[in-house]
mmCIF file of C-alpha atoms in Angstrom:
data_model
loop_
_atom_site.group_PDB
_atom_site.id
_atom_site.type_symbol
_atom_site.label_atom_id
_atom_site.label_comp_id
_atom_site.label_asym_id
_atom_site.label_seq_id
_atom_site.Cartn_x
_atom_site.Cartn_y
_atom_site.Cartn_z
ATOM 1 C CA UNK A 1 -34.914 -139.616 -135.128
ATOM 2 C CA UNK A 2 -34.240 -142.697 -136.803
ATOM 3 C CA UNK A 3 -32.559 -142.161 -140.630
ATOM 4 C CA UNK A 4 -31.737 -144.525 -142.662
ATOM 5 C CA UNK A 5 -27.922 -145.960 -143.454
ATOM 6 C CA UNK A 6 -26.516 -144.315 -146.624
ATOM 7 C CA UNK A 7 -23.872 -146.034 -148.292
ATOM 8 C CA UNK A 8 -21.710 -143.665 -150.690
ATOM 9 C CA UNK A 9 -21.129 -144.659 -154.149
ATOM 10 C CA UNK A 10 -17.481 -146.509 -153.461
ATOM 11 C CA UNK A 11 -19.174 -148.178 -150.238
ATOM 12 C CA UNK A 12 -22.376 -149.307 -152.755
ATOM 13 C CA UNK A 13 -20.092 -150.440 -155.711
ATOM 14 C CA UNK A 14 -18.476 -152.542 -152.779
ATOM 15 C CA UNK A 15 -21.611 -154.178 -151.450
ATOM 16 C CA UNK A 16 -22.732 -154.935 -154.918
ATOM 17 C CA UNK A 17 -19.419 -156.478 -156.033
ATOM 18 C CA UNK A 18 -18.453 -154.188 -158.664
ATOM 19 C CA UNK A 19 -15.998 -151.229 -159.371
ATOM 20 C CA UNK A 20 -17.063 -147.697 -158.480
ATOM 21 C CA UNK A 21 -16.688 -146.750 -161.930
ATOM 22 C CA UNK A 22 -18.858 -149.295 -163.322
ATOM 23 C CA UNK A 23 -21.222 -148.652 -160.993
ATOM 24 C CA UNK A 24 -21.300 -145.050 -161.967
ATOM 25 C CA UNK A 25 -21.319 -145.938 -165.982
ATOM 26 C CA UNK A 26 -24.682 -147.995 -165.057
ATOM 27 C CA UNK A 27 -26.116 -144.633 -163.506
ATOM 28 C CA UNK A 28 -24.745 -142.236 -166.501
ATOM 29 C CA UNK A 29 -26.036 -144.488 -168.792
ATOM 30 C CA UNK A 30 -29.232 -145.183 -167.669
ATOM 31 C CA UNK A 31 -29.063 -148.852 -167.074
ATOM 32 C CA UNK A 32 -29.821 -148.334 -163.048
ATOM 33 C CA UNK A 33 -32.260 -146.359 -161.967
ATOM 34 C CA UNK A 34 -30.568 -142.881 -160.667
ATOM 35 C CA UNK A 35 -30.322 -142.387 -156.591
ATOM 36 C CA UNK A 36 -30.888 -139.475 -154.287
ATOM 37 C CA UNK A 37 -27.948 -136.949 -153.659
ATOM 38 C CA UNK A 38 -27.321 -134.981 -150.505
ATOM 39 C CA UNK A 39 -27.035 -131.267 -150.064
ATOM 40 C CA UNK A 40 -23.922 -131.702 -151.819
ATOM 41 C CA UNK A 41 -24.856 -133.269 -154.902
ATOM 42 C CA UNK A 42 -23.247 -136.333 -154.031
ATOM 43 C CA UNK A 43 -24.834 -139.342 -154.991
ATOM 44 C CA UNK A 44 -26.483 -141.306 -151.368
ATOM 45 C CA UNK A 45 -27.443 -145.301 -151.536
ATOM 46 C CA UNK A 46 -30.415 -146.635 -149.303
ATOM 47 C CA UNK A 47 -30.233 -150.128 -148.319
ATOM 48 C CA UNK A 48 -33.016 -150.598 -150.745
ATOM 49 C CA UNK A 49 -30.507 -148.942 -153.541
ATOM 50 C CA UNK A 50 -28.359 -151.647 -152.854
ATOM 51 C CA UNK A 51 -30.250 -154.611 -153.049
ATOM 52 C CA UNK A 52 -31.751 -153.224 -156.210
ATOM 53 C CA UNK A 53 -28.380 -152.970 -158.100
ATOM 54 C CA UNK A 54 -27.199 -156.366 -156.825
ATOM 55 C CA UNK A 55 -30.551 -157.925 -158.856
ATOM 56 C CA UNK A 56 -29.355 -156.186 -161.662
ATOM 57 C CA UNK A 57 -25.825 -157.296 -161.180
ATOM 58 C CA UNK A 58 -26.809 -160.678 -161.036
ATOM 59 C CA UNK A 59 -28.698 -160.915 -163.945
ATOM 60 C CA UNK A 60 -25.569 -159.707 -166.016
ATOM 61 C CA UNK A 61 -23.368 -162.063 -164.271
ATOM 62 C CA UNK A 62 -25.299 -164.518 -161.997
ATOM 63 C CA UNK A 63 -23.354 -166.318 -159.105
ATOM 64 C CA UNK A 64 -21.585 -169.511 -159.674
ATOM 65 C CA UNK A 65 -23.968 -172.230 -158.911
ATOM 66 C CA UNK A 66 -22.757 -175.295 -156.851
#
């Protein structure tokens, strides 16, 4: 069976370029979409996740154009 790479929260704030804690204050407050959890509760990130929160990343601080 082929599943799907999860990233967890501190591997997600990582790919987006952002702190774990910031990244979790954008999920408690509503501002990103909540994620899946795991049997555990703990919060999982699809690739999808990812890219999502990146966009909305971005558009708060876009890259550096050169």
């Amino acid at each position: 069976m082929n599943r799907e790479r999860v990233f967890s929260l501190k591997e997600a704030a990582k790919q987006v370029g952002v702190s774990p804690i910031t990244l979790k204050r954008w999920l408690l407050s509503g501002r990103v979409r909540e994620v899946a959890r795991d049997r555990n509760g703990w919060r999982v990130f699809t690739g999808g996740d990812v890219t999502r929160i990146r966009k909305f990343a971005e558009k708060l601080d876009p890259p550096n154009k050169r």
